[in-house]
Amino acid sequence: MSKILILHFHDFLFEYEIQDGLDDMGFETPTPIQEMAIPIILDGNDLIGCAQTGTGKTAAFLLPVLNKMVWDPIASTDTLIIVPTRELALQIYQALQGFCYHTKITSQVVYGGTDGISFEQEKKALLHGANMVIGTPGRLIAHLNMGNLKLENLRHLILDEADRMLDMGFVEDILKIIGKAPKKRQTLMFSATMPPKIRQFAAKLLHEPKEISIAVSKPAERVTQGVFRVHDKDKNAVAVWLLKEKNLPSVILFTGTKAKARQLERDLQKAKVDAKSISSDLEQKEREEVLRAFRSRRLPVLVATDVLSRGIDIEDIGMVINYDVPGDAEDYIHRIGRTARAESKGEAYTFVSPEENGKFKRIEQLMEMRVNVMPNPPGVSQALPFARSAENGKPKKKFFHRKGGKR
Ligand code: AMP
């Protein structure tokens, strides 16, 4: 499927209640699965998505469904999300609290292994017709059998981690639950893998589904990766220190924008680092001249943005510095893949400010690895995520404390 160019969540034209939630959570740029899935779901199609945790799939299915629930609300259960484990149920529920913070949508999470008090709370919320219900198969069946959960008006059915649910032997349970839902509904199914049994299962439940798949790459193991937890204001100092300390040939620094690339070029030059930036603002001839100088090692340090990085084919880069965390994990892997080419070793360091922590966490989830945190150079304090802001002593991140089932 071709990639649609969505630059900002605003481009989806979500209802303002949904957009406000996204703004609060600091979500600006959609991930590839969000770019692809959201328009399909908004159009009312069934969907099979091959994607794993870390790709942003939760928002990909929650946002369009929530958006529909805002402009066309109903008083009963509208959406059912069936998941294999209690952990995933809670994770989705927490994401949901953020996305629907400014809406009147009610929700409830239900899973086994809890005490009688929790069961009673679940029952109460379900009997009130919680709009969105997330649960594990066994517990959902218990509530269905007792008449607490009513699916007559269900409009959206979502199956997450379908492959895992099949492996755990939940097929019969799932079919039993779905048997109680209307035939005319929108069904979305997500799975980390797509073996034939998933396709057969999907064929039973979905109607002419659209299909999307997110290929996840892994960085070369020869790249030594590290993270510096720094405030934006300290990034220059750390960059200069790293360049001098490592003294490696051919270093590329990646920035998020052209303007930042130019600014960093000036700042590095002031600090006596022989650096040049390339951006699409330069004439083609000037760009080629900078690249030639870099390739021939006359120029030791290059500052670039992602747009240009894809087209540059330069071997033997000693070090990549991600001055800004890239918006999407594929870009990260692409950036650090510029080093450690052709069996050589390479080093890649990323500067992560507290504001960029969420983005970096997502990249780590996608790579299924944690990147080592490096000690900061002398005089530069560690900037930890969610640190209290100096101005008012309050945590910078908003937390959501809404209870499910209540309006
Ligand atoms: P998921 O794959 O849905 O479990 O999402 C992985 C992580 O990425 C979660 O911590 C999300 O909050 C975060 N995330 C998802 N989409 C975005 C986005 N467009 N921008 C920033 N963070 C995101």
GROMACS .gro file of C-alpha atoms in nm, residues 61-323:
model
  263
   61PHE     CA    1  -0.773   0.185   1.613
   62LEU     CA    2  -0.891   0.389   1.911
   63LEU     CA    3  -0.885   0.735   1.757
   64PRO     CA    4  -1.112   0.684   1.453
   65VAL     CA    5  -1.359   0.478   1.657
   66LEU     CA    6  -1.368   0.738   1.935
   67ASN     CA    7  -1.412   1.009   1.677
   68LYS     CA    8  -1.724   0.838   1.542
   69MET     CA    9  -1.856   0.795   1.894
   70VAL     CA   10  -1.820   1.169   1.954
   71TRP     CA   11  -2.017   1.282   1.650
   72ASP     CA   12  -2.271   1.004   1.668
   73PRO     CA   13  -2.301   0.896   2.032
   74ILE     CA   14  -2.518   0.612   2.160
   75ALA     CA   15  -2.616   0.539   2.520
   76SER     CA   16  -2.517   0.171   2.516
   77THR     CA   17  -2.207  -0.036   2.443
   78ASP     CA   18  -2.076   0.078   2.105
   79THR     CA   19  -1.731  -0.080   2.092
   80LEU     CA   20  -1.590  -0.406   2.223
   81ILE     CA   21  -1.215  -0.469   2.230
   82ILE     CA   22  -1.116  -0.830   2.291
   83VAL     CA   23  -0.756  -0.889   2.400
   84PRO     CA   24  -0.558  -1.192   2.521
   85THR     CA   25  -0.420  -1.061   2.850
   86ARG     CA   26  -0.505  -0.841   3.142
   87GLU     CA   27  -0.184  -0.639   3.084
   88LEU     CA   28  -0.284  -0.550   2.729
   89ALA     CA   29  -0.638  -0.471   2.844
   90LEU     CA   30  -0.504  -0.226   3.102
   91GLN     CA   31  -0.258  -0.073   2.858
   92ILE     CA   32  -0.535   0.000   2.608
   93TYR     CA   33  -0.761   0.126   2.883
   94GLN     CA   34  -0.494   0.371   2.999
   95ALA     CA   35  -0.437   0.501   2.646
   96LEU     CA   36  -0.813   0.538   2.612
   97GLN     CA   37  -0.834   0.754   2.926
   98GLY     CA   38  -0.600   1.004   2.763
   99PHE     CA   39  -0.769   1.006   2.422
  100CYS     CA   40  -1.121   1.051   2.555
  101TYR     CA   41  -1.039   1.284   2.843
  102HIS     CA   42  -1.235   1.570   2.683
  103THR     CA   43  -1.529   1.356   2.568
  104LYS     CA   44  -1.831   1.210   2.745
  105ILE     CA   45  -1.745   0.858   2.634
  106THR     CA   46  -1.760   0.599   2.913
  107SER     CA   47  -1.544   0.291   2.928
  108GLN     CA   48  -1.481  -0.018   3.133
  109VAL     CA   49  -1.206  -0.276   3.143
  110VAL     CA   50  -1.287  -0.632   3.250
  111TYR     CA   51  -1.048  -0.921   3.312
  112GLY     CA   52  -1.026  -1.234   3.520
  113GLY     CA   53  -0.833  -1.303   3.836
  114THR     CA   54  -0.975  -1.017   4.039
  115ASP     CA   55  -1.187  -1.022   4.355
  116GLY     CA   56  -1.564  -1.004   4.394
  117ILE     CA   57  -1.556  -0.628   4.452
  118SER     CA   58  -1.395  -0.568   4.111
  119PHE     CA   59  -1.649  -0.797   3.947
  120GLU     CA   60  -1.933  -0.597   4.103
  121GLN     CA   61  -1.778  -0.270   3.978
  122GLU     CA   62  -1.742  -0.413   3.629
  123LYS     CA   63  -2.103  -0.534   3.640
  124LYS     CA   64  -2.232  -0.192   3.745
  125ALA     CA   65  -2.047  -0.010   3.466
  126LEU     CA   66  -2.159  -0.267   3.206
  127LEU     CA   67  -2.520  -0.246   3.316
  128HIS     CA   68  -2.493   0.132   3.277
  129GLY     CA   69  -2.400   0.065   2.915
  130ALA     CA   70  -2.030   0.166   2.919
  131ASN     CA   71  -1.968   0.286   2.563
  132MET     CA   72  -1.637   0.114   2.523
  133VAL     CA   73  -1.557  -0.221   2.681
  134ILE     CA   74  -1.212  -0.380   2.682
  135GLY     CA   75  -1.174  -0.732   2.812
  136THR     CA   76  -1.026  -1.078   2.807
  137PRO     CA   77  -1.245  -1.353   2.655
  138GLY     CA   78  -1.325  -1.555   2.970
  139ARG     CA   79  -1.439  -1.258   3.173
  140LEU     CA   80  -1.641  -1.114   2.885
  141ILE     CA   81  -1.828  -1.445   2.854
  142ALA     CA   82  -1.899  -1.446   3.229
  143HIS     CA   83  -2.057  -1.099   3.199
  144LEU     CA   84  -2.245  -1.193   2.882
  145ASN     CA   85  -2.388  -1.505   3.047
  146MET     CA   86  -2.504  -1.305   3.346
  147GLY     CA   87  -2.670  -1.049   3.121
  148ASN     CA   88  -2.441  -0.764   3.236
  149LEU     CA   89  -2.286  -0.707   2.896
  150LYS     CA   90  -2.527  -0.632   2.613
  151LEU     CA   91  -2.402  -0.626   2.257
  152GLU     CA   92  -2.726  -0.563   2.062
  153ASN     CA   93  -2.620  -0.212   1.960
  154LEU     CA   94  -2.251  -0.284   1.907
  155ARG     CA   95  -2.108  -0.094   1.609
  156HIS     CA   96  -1.735  -0.168   1.642
  157LEU     CA   97  -1.560  -0.490   1.728
  158ILE     CA   98  -1.182  -0.493   1.770
  159LEU     CA   99  -0.961  -0.798   1.817
  160ASP     CA  100  -0.609  -0.712   1.930
  161GLU     CA  101  -0.315  -0.954   1.926
  162ALA     CA  102  -0.536  -1.204   1.744
  163ASP     CA  103  -0.249  -1.449   1.684
  164ARG     CA  104  -0.182  -1.467   2.056
  165MET     CA  105  -0.550  -1.522   2.133
  166LEU     CA  106  -0.557  -1.812   1.890
  167ASP     CA  107  -0.240  -1.959   2.041
  168MET     CA  108  -0.398  -1.933   2.386
  169GLY     CA  109  -0.697  -2.135   2.267
  170PHE     CA  110  -0.957  -1.855   2.279
  171VAL     CA  111  -1.118  -1.925   1.940
  172GLU     CA  112  -1.438  -2.079   2.073
  173ASP     CA  113  -1.480  -1.810   2.337
  174ILE     CA  114  -1.431  -1.534   2.083
  175LEU     CA  115  -1.681  -1.685   1.841
  176LYS     CA  116  -1.931  -1.719   2.124
  177ILE     CA  117  -1.894  -1.351   2.217
  178ILE     CA  118  -1.917  -1.233   1.857
  179GLY     CA  119  -2.228  -1.450   1.809
  180LYS     CA  120  -2.409  -1.205   2.038
  181ALA     CA  121  -2.308  -0.898   1.834
  182PRO     CA  122  -2.499  -0.764   1.533
  183LYS     CA  123  -2.381  -0.891   1.193
  184LYS     CA  124  -2.378  -0.538   1.060
  185ARG     CA  125  -2.079  -0.385   1.237
  186GLN     CA  126  -1.726  -0.269   1.169
  187THR     CA  127  -1.462  -0.527   1.265
  188LEU     CA  128  -1.092  -0.454   1.306
  189MET     CA  129  -0.836  -0.720   1.368
  190PHE     CA  130  -0.471  -0.669   1.464
  191SER     CA  131  -0.206  -0.936   1.480
  192ALA     CA  132   0.173  -0.933   1.509
  193THR     CA  133   0.194  -1.224   1.263
  194MET     CA  134  -0.028  -1.342   0.978
  195PRO     CA  135  -0.018  -1.722   0.964
  196PRO     CA  136  -0.286  -1.897   0.750
  197LYS     CA  137  -0.497  -1.976   1.058
  198ILE     CA  138  -0.531  -1.601   1.126
  199ARG     CA  139  -0.643  -1.542   0.770
  200GLN     CA  140  -0.903  -1.821   0.798
  201PHE     CA  141  -1.023  -1.676   1.127
  202ALA     CA  142  -1.042  -1.329   0.973
  203ALA     CA  143  -1.238  -1.463   0.676
  204LYS     CA  144  -1.509  -1.580   0.919
  205LEU     CA  145  -1.540  -1.250   1.102
  206LEU     CA  146  -1.451  -0.967   0.868
  207HIS     CA  147  -1.634  -0.833   0.566
  208GLU     CA  148  -1.418  -0.742   0.265
  209PRO     CA  149  -1.139  -0.618   0.490
  210LYS     CA  150  -0.865  -0.381   0.380
  211GLU     CA  151  -0.524  -0.505   0.475
  212ILE     CA  152  -0.220  -0.317   0.604
  213SER     CA  153   0.113  -0.438   0.726
  214ILE     CA  154   0.396  -0.263   0.905
  215ALA     CA  155   0.735  -0.419   0.849
  216VAL     CA  156   0.958  -0.368   1.146
  217SER     CA  157   1.330  -0.346   1.096
  218LYS     CA  158   1.601  -0.400   1.349
  219PRO     CA  159   1.926  -0.204   1.368
  220ALA     CA  160   2.252  -0.382   1.285
  221GLU     CA  161   2.400  -0.536   1.598
  222ARG     CA  162   2.740  -0.388   1.525
  223VAL     CA  163   2.611  -0.040   1.603
  224THR     CA  164   2.683   0.061   1.960
  225GLN     CA  165   2.388   0.270   2.069
  226GLY     CA  166   2.366   0.511   2.360
  227VAL     CA  167   2.130   0.774   2.496
  228PHE     CA  168   2.210   1.104   2.660
  229ARG     CA  169   1.925   1.235   2.873
  230VAL     CA  170   1.965   1.609   2.832
  231HIS     CA  171   1.762   1.927   2.821
  232ASP     CA  172   1.741   2.097   2.482
  233LYS     CA  173   1.958   2.382   2.607
  234ASP     CA  174   2.245   2.139   2.683
  235LYS     CA  175   2.240   1.951   2.353
  236ASN     CA  176   2.506   2.173   2.191
  237ALA     CA  177   2.747   2.127   2.481
  238VAL     CA  178   2.705   1.748   2.470
  239ALA     CA  179   2.751   1.743   2.092
  240VAL     CA  180   3.075   1.938   2.108
  241TRP     CA  181   3.201   1.724   2.396
  242LEU     CA  182   3.115   1.398   2.215
  243LEU     CA  183   3.284   1.511   1.892
  244LYS     CA  184   3.601   1.605   2.077
  245GLU     CA  185   3.599   1.310   2.317
  246LYS     CA  186   3.541   1.043   2.051
  247ASN     CA  187   3.743   1.213   1.781
  248LEU     CA  188   3.598   0.981   1.516
  249PRO     CA  189   3.623   1.047   1.143
  250SER     CA  190   3.304   1.129   0.951
  251VAL     CA  191   3.025   1.215   1.189
  252ILE     CA  192   2.666   1.298   1.092
  253LEU     CA  193   2.438   1.490   1.326
  254PHE     CA  194   2.068   1.464   1.252
  255THR     CA  195   1.826   1.739   1.345
  256GLY     CA  196   1.449   1.748   1.321
  257THR     CA  197   1.423   2.059   1.103
  258LYS     CA  198   1.620   2.252   0.841
  259ALA     CA  199   1.629   2.559   1.065
  260LYS     CA  200   1.781   2.358   1.347
  261ALA     CA  201   2.039   2.211   1.111
  262ARG     CA  202   2.151   2.559   1.009
  263GLN     CA  203   2.159   2.681   1.369
  264LEU     CA  204   2.360   2.380   1.480
  265GLU     CA  205   2.607   2.434   1.197
  266ARG     CA  206   2.665   2.791   1.322
  267ASP     CA  207   2.693   2.682   1.687
  268LEU     CA  208   2.941   2.406   1.606
  269GLN     CA  209   3.151   2.640   1.396
  270LYS     CA  210   3.158   2.887   1.687
  271ALA     CA  211   3.288   2.602   1.904
  272LYS     CA  212   3.566   2.549   1.647
  273VAL     CA  213   3.417   2.229   1.504
  274ASP     CA  214   3.463   2.197   1.129
  275ALA     CA  215   3.097   2.129   1.042
  276LYS     CA  216   2.865   2.207   0.752
  277SER     CA  217   2.495   2.148   0.711
  278ILE     CA  218   2.305   2.033   0.408
  279SER     CA  219   1.943   2.112   0.361
  280SER     CA  220   1.703   2.142   0.073
  281ASP     CA  221   1.756   2.521   0.093
  282LEU     CA  222   2.099   2.484  -0.059
  283GLU     CA  223   2.144   2.490  -0.433
  284GLN     CA  224   2.201   2.145  -0.579
  285LYS     CA  225   2.562   2.243  -0.665
  286GLU     CA  226   2.635   2.360  -0.310
  287ARG     CA  227   2.483   2.046  -0.166
  288GLU     CA  228   2.695   1.825  -0.385
  289GLU     CA  229   3.006   2.022  -0.291
  290VAL     CA  230   2.937   1.970   0.083
  291LEU     CA  231   2.872   1.600   0.028
  292ARG     CA  232   3.189   1.560  -0.180
  293ALA     CA  233   3.393   1.724   0.096
  294PHE     CA  234   3.235   1.494   0.353
  295ARG     CA  235   3.286   1.179   0.146
  296SER     CA  236   3.650   1.260   0.081
  297ARG     CA  237   3.698   1.330   0.452
  298ARG     CA  238   3.798   1.692   0.399
  299LEU     CA  239   3.489   1.780   0.601
  300PRO     CA  240   3.471   1.578   0.926
  301VAL     CA  241   3.122   1.673   1.049
  302LEU     CA  242   2.795   1.693   0.856
  303VAL     CA  243   2.464   1.823   0.991
  304ALA     CA  244   2.155   1.691   0.810
  305THR     CA  245   1.780   1.635   0.830
  306ASP     CA  246   1.599   1.306   0.764
  307VAL     CA  247   1.470   1.416   0.427
  308LEU     CA  248   1.821   1.434   0.296
  309SER     CA  249   1.959   1.142   0.489
  310ARG     CA  250   1.768   0.888   0.284
  311GLY     CA  251   1.936   0.987  -0.036
  312ILE     CA  252   2.290   1.008   0.095
  313ASP     CA  253   2.499   0.703   0.032
  314ILE     CA  254   2.817   0.741   0.229
  315GLU     CA  255   3.016   0.448   0.357
  316ASP     CA  256   3.231   0.436   0.668
  317ILE     CA  257   3.061   0.683   0.892
  318GLY     CA  258   3.226   0.670   1.232
  319MET     CA  259   2.944   0.810   1.441
  320VAL     CA  260   2.582   0.920   1.409
  321ILE     CA  261   2.442   1.168   1.657
  322ASN     CA  262   2.065   1.209   1.674
  323TYR     CA  263   2.056   1.564   1.798
   0.00000   0.00000   0.00000
